[in-house]
mmCIF file of C-alpha atoms in Angstrom:
data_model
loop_
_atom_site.group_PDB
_atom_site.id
_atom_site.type_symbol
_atom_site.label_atom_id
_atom_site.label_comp_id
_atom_site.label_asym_id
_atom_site.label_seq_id
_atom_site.Cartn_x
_atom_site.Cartn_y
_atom_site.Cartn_z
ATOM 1 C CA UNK A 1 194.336 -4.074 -102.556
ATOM 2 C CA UNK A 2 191.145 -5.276 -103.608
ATOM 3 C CA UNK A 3 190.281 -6.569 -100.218
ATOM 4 C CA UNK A 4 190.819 -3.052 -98.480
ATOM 5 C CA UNK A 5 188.582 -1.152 -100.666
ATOM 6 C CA UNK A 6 185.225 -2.967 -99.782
ATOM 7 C CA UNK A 7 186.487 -2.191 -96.102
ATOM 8 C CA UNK A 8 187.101 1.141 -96.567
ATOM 9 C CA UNK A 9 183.311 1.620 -98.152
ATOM 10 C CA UNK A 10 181.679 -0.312 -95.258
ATOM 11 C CA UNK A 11 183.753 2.201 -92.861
ATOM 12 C CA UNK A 12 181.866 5.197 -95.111
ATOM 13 C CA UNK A 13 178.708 3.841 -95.194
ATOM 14 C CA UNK A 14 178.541 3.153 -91.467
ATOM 15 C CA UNK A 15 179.839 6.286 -90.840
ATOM 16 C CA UNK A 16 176.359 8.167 -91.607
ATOM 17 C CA UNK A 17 174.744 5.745 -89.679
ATOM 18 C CA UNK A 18 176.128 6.742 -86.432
ATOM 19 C CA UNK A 19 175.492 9.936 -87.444
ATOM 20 C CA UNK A 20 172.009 9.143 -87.916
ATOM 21 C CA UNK A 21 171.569 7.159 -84.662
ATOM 22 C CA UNK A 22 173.152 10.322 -82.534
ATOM 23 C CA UNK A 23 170.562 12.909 -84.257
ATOM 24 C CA UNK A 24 167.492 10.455 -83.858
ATOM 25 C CA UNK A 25 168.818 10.478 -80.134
ATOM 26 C CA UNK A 26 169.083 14.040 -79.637
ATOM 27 C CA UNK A 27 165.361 13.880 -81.217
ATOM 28 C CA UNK A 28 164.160 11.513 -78.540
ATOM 29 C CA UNK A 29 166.130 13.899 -75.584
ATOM 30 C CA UNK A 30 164.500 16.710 -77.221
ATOM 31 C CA UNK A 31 160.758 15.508 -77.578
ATOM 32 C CA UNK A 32 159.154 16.527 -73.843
ATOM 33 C CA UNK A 33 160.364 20.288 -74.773
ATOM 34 C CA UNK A 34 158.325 20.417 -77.975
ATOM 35 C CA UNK A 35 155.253 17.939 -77.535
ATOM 36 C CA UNK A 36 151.889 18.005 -76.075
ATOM 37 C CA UNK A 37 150.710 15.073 -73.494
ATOM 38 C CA UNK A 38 148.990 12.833 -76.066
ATOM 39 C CA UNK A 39 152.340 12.567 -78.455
ATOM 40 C CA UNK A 40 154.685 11.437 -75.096
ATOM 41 C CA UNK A 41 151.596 9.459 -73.725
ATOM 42 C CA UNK A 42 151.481 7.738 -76.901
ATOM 43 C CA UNK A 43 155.595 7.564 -77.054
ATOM 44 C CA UNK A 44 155.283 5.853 -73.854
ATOM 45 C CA UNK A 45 153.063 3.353 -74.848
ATOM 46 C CA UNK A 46 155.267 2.396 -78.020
ATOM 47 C CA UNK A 47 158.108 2.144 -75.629
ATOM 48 C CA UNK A 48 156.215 0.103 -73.169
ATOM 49 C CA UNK A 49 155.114 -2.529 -76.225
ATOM 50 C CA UNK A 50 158.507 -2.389 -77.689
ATOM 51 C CA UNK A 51 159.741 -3.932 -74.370
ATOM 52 C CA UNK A 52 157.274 -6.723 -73.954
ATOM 53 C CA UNK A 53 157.659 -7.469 -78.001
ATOM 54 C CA UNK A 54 161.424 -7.959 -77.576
ATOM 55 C CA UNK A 55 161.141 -10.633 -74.712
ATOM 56 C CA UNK A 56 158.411 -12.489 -77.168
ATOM 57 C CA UNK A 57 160.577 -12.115 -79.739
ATOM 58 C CA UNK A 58 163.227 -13.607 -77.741
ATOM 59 C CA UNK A 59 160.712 -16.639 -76.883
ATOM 60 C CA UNK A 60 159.290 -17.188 -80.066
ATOM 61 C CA UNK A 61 160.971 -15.501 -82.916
ATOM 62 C CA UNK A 62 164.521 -16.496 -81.668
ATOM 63 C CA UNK A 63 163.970 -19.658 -80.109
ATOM 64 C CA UNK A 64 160.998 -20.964 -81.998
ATOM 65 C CA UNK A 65 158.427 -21.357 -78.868
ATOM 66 C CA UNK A 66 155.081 -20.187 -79.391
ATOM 67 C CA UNK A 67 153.451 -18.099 -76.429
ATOM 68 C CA UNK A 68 149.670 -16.872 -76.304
ATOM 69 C CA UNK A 69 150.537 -15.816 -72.410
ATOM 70 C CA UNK A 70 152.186 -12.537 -72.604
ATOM 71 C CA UNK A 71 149.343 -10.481 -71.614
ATOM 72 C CA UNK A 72 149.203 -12.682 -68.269
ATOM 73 C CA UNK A 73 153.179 -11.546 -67.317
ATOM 74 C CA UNK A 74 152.266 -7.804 -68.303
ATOM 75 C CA UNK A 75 149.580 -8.057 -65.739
ATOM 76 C CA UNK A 76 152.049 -9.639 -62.836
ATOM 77 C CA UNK A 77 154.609 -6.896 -63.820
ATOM 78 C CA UNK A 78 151.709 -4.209 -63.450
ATOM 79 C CA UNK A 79 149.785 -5.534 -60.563
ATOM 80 C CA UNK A 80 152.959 -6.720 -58.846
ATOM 81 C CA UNK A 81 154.250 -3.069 -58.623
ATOM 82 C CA UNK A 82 150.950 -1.791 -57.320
ATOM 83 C CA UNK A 83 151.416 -4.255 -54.488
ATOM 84 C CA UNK A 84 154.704 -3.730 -53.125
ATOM 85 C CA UNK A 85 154.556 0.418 -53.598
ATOM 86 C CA UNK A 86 151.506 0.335 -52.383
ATOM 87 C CA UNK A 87 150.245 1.752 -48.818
ATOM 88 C CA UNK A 88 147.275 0.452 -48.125
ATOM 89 C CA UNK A 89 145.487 3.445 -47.423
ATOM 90 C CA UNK A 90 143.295 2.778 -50.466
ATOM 91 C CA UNK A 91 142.048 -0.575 -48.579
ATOM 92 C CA UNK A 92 143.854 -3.193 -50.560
ATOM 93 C CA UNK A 93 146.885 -5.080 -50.000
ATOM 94 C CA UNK A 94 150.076 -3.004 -49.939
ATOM 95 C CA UNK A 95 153.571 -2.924 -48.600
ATOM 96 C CA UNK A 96 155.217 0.565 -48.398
ATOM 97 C CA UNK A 97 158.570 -0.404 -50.790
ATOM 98 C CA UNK A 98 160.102 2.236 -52.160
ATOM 99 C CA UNK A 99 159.038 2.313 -55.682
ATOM 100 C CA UNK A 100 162.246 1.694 -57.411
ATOM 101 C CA UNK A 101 162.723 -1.366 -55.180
ATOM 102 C CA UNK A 102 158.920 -2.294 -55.755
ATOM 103 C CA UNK A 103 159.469 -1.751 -59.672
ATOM 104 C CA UNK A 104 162.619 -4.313 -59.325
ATOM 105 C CA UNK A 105 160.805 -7.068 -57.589
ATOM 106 C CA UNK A 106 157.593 -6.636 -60.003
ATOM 107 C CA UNK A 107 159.665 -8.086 -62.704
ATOM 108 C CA UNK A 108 161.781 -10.403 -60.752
ATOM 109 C CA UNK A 109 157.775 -11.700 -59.579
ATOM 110 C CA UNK A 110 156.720 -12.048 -63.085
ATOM 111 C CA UNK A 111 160.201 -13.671 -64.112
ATOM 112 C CA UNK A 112 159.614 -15.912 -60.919
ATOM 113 C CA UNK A 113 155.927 -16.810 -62.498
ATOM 114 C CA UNK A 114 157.442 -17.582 -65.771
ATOM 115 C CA UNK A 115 159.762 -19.765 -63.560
ATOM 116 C CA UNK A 116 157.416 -21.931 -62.272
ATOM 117 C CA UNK A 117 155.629 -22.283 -65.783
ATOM 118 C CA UNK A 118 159.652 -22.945 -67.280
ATOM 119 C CA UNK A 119 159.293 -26.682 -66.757
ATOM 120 C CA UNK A 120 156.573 -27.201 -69.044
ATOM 121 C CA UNK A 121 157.463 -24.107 -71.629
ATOM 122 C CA UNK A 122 160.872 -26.612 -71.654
ATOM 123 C CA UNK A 123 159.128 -29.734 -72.610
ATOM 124 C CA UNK A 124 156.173 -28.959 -74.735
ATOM 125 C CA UNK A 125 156.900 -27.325 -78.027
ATOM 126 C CA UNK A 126 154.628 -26.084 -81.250
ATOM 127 C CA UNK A 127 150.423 -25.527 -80.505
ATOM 128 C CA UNK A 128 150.908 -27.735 -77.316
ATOM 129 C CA UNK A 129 153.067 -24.847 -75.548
ATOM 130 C CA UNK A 130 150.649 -22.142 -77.299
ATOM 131 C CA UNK A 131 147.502 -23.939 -75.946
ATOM 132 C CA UNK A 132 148.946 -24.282 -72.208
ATOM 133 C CA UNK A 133 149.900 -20.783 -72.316
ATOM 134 C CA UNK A 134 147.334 -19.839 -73.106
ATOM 135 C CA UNK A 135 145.797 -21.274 -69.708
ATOM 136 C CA UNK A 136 147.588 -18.174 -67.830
ATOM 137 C CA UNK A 137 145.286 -15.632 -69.652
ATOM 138 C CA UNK A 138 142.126 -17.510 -68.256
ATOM 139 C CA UNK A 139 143.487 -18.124 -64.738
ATOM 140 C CA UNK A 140 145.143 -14.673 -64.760
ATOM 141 C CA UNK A 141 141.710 -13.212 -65.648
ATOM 142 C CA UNK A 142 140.430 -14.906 -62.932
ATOM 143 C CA UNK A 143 142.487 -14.028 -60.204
ATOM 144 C CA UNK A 144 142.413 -10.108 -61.468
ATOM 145 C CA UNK A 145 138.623 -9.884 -61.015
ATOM 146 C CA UNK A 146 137.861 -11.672 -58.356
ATOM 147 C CA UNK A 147 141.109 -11.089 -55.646
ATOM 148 C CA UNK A 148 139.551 -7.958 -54.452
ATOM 149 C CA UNK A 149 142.165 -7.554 -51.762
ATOM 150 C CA UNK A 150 145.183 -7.298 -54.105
ATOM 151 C CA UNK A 151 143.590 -5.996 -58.030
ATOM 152 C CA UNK A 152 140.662 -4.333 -56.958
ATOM 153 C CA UNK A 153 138.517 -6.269 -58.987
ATOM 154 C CA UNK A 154 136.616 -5.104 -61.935
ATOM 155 C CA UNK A 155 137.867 -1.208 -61.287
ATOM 156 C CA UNK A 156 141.343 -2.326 -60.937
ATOM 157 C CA UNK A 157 143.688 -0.014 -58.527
ATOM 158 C CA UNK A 158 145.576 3.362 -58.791
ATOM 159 C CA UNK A 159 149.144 2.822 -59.578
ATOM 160 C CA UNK A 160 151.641 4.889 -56.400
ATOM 161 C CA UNK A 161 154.189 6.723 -58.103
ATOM 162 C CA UNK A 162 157.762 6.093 -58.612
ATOM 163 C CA UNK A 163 160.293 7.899 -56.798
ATOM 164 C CA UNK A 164 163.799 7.401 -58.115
ATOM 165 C CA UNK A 165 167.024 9.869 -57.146
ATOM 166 C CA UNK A 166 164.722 12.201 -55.152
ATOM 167 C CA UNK A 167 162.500 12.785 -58.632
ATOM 168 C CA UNK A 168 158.830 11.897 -58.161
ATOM 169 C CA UNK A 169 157.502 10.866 -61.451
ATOM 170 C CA UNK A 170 154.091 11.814 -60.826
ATOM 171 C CA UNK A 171 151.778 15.131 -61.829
ATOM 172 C CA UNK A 172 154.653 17.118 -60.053
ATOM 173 C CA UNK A 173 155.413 19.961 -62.046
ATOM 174 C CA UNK A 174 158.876 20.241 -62.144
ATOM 175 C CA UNK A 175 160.775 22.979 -64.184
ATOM 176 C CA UNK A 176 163.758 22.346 -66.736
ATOM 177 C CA UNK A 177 164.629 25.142 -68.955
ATOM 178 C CA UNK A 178 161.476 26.923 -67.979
ATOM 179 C CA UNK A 179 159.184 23.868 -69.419
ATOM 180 C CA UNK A 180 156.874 22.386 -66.644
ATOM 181 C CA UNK A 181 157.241 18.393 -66.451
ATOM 182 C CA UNK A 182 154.583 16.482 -65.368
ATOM 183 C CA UNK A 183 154.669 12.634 -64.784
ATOM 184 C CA UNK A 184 154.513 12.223 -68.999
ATOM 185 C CA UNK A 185 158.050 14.231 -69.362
ATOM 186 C CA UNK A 186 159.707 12.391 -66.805
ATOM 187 C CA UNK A 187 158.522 9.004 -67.779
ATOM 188 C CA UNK A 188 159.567 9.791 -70.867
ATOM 189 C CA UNK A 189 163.616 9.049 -69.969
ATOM 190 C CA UNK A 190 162.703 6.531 -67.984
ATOM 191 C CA UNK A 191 160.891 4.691 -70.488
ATOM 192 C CA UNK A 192 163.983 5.960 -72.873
ATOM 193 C CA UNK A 193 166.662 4.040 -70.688
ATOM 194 C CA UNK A 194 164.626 0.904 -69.640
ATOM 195 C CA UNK A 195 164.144 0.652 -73.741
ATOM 196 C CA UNK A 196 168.211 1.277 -74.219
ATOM 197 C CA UNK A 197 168.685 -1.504 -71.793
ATOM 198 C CA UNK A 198 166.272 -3.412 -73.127
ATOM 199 C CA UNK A 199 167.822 -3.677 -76.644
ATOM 200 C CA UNK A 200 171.421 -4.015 -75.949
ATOM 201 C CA UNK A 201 170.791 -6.666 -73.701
ATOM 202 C CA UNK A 202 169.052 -8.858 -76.195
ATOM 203 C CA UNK A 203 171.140 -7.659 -78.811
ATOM 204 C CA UNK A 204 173.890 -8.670 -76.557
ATOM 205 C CA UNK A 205 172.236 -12.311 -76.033
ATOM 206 C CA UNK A 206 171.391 -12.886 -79.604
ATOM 207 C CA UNK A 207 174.782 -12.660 -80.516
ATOM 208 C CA UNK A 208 176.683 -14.863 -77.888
ATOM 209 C CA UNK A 209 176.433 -18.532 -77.749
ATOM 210 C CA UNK A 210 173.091 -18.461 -76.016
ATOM 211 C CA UNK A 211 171.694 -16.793 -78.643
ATOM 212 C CA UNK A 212 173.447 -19.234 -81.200
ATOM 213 C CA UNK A 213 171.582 -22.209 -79.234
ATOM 214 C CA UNK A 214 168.492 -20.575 -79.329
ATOM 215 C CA UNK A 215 168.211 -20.314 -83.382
ATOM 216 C CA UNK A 216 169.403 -23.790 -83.114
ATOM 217 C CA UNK A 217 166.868 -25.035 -81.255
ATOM 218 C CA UNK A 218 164.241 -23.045 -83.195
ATOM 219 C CA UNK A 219 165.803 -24.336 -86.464
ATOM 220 C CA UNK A 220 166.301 -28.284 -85.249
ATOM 221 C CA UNK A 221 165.457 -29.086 -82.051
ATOM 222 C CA UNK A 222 167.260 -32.525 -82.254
ATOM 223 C CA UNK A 223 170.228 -31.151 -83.739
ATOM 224 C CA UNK A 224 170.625 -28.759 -81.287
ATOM 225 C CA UNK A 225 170.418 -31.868 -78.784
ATOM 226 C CA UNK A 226 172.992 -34.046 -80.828
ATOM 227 C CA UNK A 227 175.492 -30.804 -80.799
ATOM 228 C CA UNK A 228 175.072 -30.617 -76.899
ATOM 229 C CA UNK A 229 172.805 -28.099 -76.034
ATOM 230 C CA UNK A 230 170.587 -28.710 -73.276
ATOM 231 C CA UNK A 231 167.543 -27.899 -74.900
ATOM 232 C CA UNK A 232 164.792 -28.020 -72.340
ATOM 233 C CA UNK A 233 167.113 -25.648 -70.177
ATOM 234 C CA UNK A 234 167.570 -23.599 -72.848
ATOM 235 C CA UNK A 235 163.703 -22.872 -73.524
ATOM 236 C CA UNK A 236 162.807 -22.883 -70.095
ATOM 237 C CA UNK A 237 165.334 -20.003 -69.387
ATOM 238 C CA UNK A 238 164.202 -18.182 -72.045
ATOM 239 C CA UNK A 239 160.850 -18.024 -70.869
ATOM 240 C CA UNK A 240 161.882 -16.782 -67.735
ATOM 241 C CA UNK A 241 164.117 -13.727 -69.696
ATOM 242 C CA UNK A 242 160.875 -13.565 -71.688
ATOM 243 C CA UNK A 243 158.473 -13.114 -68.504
ATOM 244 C CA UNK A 244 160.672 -10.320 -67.230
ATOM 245 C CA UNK A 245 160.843 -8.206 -70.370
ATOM 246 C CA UNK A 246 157.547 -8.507 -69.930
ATOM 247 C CA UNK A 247 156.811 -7.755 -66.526
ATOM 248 C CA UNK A 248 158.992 -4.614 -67.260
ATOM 249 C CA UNK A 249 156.856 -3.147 -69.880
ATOM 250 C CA UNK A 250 154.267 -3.833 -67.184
ATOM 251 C CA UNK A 251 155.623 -1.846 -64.654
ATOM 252 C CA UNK A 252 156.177 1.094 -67.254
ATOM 253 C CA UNK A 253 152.821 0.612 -68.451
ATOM 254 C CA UNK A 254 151.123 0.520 -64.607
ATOM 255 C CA UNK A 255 152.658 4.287 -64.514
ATOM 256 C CA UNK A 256 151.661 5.940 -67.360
ATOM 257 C CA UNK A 257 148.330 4.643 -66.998
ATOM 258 C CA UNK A 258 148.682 5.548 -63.624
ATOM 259 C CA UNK A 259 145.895 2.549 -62.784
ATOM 260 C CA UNK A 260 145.735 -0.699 -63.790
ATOM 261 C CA UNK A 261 142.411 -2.420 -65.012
ATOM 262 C CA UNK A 262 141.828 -6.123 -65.190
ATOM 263 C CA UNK A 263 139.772 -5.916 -68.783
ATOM 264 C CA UNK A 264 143.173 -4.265 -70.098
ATOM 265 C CA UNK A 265 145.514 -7.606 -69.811
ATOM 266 C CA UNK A 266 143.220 -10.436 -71.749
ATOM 267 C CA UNK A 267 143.687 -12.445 -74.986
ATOM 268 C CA UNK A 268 143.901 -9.877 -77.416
ATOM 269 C CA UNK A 269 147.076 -7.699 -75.744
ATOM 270 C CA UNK A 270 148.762 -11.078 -75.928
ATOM 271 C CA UNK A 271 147.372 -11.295 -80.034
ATOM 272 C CA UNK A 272 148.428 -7.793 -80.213
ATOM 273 C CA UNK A 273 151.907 -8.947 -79.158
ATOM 274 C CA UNK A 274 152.499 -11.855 -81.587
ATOM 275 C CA UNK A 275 151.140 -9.126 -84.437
ATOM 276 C CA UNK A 276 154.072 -6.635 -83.592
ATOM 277 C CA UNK A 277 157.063 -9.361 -84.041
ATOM 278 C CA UNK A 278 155.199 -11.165 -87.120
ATOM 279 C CA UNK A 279 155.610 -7.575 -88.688
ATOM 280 C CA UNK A 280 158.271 -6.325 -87.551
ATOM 281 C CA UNK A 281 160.485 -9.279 -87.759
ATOM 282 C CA UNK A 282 160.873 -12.911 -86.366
ATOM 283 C CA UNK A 283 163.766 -12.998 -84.227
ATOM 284 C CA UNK A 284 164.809 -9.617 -84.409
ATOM 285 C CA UNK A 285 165.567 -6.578 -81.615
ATOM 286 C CA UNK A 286 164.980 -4.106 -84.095
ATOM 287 C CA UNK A 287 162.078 -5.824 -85.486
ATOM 288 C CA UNK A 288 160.298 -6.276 -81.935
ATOM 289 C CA UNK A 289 160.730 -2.192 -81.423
ATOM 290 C CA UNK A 290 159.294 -1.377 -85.228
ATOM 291 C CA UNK A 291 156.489 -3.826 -84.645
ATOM 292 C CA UNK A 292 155.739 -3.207 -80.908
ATOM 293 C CA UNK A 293 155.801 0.898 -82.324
ATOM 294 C CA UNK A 294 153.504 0.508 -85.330
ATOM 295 C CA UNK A 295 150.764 -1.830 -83.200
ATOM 296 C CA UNK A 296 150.517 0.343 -80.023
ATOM 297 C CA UNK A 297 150.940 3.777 -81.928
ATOM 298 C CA UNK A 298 148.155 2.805 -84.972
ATOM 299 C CA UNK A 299 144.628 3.054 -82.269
ATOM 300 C CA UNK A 300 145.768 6.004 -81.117
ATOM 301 C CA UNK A 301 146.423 7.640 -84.071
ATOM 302 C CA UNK A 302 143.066 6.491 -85.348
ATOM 303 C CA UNK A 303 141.364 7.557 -82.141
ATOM 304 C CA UNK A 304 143.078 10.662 -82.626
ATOM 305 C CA UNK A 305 142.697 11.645 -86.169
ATOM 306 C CA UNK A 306 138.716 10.026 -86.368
ATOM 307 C CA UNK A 307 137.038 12.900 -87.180
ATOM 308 C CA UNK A 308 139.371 13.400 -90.548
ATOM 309 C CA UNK A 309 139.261 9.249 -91.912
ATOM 310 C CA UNK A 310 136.534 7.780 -93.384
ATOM 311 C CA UNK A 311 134.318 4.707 -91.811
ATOM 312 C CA UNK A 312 136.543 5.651 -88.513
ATOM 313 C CA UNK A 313 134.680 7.056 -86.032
ATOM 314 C CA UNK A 314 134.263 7.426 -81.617
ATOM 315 C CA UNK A 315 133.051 4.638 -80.033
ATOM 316 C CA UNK A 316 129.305 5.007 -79.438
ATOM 317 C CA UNK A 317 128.490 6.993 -82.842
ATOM 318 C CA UNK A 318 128.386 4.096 -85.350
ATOM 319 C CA UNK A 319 130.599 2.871 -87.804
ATOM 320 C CA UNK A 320 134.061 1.766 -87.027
ATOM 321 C CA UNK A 321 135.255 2.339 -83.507
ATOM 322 C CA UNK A 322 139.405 3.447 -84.162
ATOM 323 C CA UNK A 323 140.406 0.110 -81.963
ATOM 324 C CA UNK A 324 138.265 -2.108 -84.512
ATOM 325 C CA UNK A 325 139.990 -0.431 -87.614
ATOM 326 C CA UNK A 326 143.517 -0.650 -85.880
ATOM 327 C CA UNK A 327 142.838 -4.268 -85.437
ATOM 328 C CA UNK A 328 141.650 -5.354 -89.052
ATOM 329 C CA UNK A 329 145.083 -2.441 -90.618
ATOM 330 C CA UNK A 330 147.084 -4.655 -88.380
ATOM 331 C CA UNK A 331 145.717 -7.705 -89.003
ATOM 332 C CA UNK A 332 146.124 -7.142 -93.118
ATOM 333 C CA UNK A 333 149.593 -6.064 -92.230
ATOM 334 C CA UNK A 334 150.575 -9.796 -90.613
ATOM 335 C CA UNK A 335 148.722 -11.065 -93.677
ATOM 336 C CA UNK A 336 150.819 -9.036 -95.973
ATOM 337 C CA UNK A 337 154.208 -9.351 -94.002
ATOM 338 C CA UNK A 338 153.623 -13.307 -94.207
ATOM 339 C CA UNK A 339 152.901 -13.802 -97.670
ATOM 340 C CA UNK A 340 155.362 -10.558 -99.779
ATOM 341 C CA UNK A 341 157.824 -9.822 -96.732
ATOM 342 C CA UNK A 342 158.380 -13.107 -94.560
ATOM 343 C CA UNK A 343 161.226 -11.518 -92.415
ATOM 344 C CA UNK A 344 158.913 -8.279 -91.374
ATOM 345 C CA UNK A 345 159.548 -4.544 -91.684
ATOM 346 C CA UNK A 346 163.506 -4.704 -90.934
ATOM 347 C CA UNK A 347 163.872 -6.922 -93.688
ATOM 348 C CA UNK A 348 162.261 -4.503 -96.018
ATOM 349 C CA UNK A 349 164.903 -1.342 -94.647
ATOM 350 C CA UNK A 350 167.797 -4.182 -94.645
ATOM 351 C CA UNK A 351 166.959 -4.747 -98.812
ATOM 352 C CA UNK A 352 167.013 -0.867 -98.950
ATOM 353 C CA UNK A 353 170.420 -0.668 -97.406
ATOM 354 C CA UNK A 354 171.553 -3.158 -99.638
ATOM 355 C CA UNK A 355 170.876 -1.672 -102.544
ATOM 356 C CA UNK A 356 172.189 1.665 -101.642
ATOM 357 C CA UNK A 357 175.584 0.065 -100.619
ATOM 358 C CA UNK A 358 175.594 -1.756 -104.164
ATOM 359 C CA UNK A 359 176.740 1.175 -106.319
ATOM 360 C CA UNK A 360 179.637 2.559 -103.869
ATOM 361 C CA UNK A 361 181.231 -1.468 -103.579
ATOM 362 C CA UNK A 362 180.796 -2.025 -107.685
ATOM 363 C CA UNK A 363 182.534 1.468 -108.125
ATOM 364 C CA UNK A 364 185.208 0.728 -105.771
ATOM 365 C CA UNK A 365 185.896 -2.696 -108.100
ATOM 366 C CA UNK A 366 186.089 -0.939 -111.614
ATOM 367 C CA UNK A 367 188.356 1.441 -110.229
#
């Protein structure tokens, strides 16, 4: 008897949270009917970082290898798109794909880059692996300024549309319920289903066995060895899943830019990266999405509202530029998340939870 009550309170309490997930869908469906360019623009963006945070977070929060390279697979995802949809008619290197098919091979590139970089990501562990990824950004760099024929150097290229089911998701108008959509309300699903499949895939690989092995490997590396997991194999594969995550959020980002600069893809996107899954959470899906959300959504909001905030203000009118004060909020926020809140902003809404479902499971005893 006692044992069915705290079932029958978990039922209730999980109840309203399908309830909630369902209306905070309907929310997201809803959002290109009711808001301006800047507010999906700036959706898109969160979506795009949430992506490339959950394949770091896969790398380093669930298997415990550090990675100052993102930035470099975010540029093969972007460029690598620009490439194959390309026509050539702009003068640089192009090959006609369709752009579905060119999106698809963009991140199968940029998993095939993390492939060839798998054999050392599987043998060197700690500040080694950070320092050698951290290689990529300075080659990467390299090769975006100066191969003309395929980046367009120092201006970068335009990014060809994506046509997928006969939809071009370009500036298009295309009427639904009487509302125009341009290129930002169509990318909007888009970016709304490659996030979707984004998350329940790692979700879905966090809780199997490989995702057992990986916060094995991360906890004890020769453990994990003595139990039987091949743990070279292991990290090397998970650099590749990592890569293509973030070639993805490339490709997404390539299109709502709609062109893709070299300048954009250094160092500090890949910093950027390692701040959203420090706060957000270590090892955590829903951690990478809160902390790739509150990193890519906090300049723009500052660049937005600049005129309104103190010691905030446009670039080129003295004090501090909105990108500068994003940086040092989100740099006090890893500070703060490492010292009061170790397991990052979902550990904070988990203690919440916890305390709300204290009261009903107590009750359920005395009576």
């Amino acid at each position: 008897m006692s044992d069915a009550l705290p079932r029958r309170s978990t039922a209730v309490l999980a109840r309203p949270r399908v309830y909630g997930w369902a209306a905070a869908g309907l929310v997201l469906v809803a959002f290109p009917f009711y808001l301006d360019r800047f507010w999906l623009q700036a959706g898109l963006f969160a979506m795009a970082a949430a992506i490339g945070a959950i394949g770091i977070n896969l790398l380093t929060g669930a298997t415990g290898q550090l990675s100052m390279g993102h930035a470099f697979f975010l540029a093969v995802g972007a460029y690598g798109y620009c490439v194959f949809a390309g026509d050539g008619t702009d003068g640089l290197t192009g090959l006609g794909l369709p752009g579905w098919l060119a999106a698809v091979l963009a991140v199968a590139l940029a998993g095939a880059a993390g492939g060839l970089f798998s054999p050392i990501a599987g043998r060197l562990r700690g500040a080694y692996l950070g320092i050698a990824t951290l290689a990529l950004i300075f080659i990467g760099q390299h090769v975006l300024f100066n191969a003309h024929g395929l980046t367009g150097g120092f201006n970068g290229r335009a990014v060809p549309p994506l046509n997928l089911f006969g939809i071009a998701f370009d500036d298009s108008e295309l009427l639904v319920a009487r509302v125009p959509f341009g290129s930002a309300e169509k990318l909007w699903y888009l970016g709304l289903v490659l996030l979707l499949a984004g998350v329940l895939f790692a979700r879905g690989v966090l809780r199997g066995r490989p995702g057992r092995a990986m916060n094995a490997i991360r906890d004890h590396r020769i453990a994990a060895g003595v139990m039987g997991i091949p743990v070279a194999r292991y990290r090397a594969a998970v650099f590749v899943l990592s890569s293509m995550y973030a070639g993805l959020a490339g490709v997404l980002l390539a299109l709502v830019f709609q062109r893709t600069v070299p300048e954009y893809f250094g160092m500090l996107l890949s910093l950027e990266y390692l701040a959203m899954i420090v706060i957000g959470g270590l090892g955590s899906v829903a951690g990478a999405v809160v902390g790739g959300v509150f990193v890519s959504l906090l300049p723009q909001l500052l660049n937005r509202y600049s005129d309104a905030l103190p010691l905030v203000s446009a670039p080129g009118t003295g004090g501090i530029t909105p990108g500068e004060a994003a940086r040092y909020l989100y740099g006090a926020a890893v500070v703060a998340v490492v010292l009061f809140l170790p397991g990052g902003l979902v550990r904070l809404a988990a203690r919440s939870r916890g305390r709300n479902a204290r009261p009903s499971h107590s009750s359920g005893e005395e009576r």
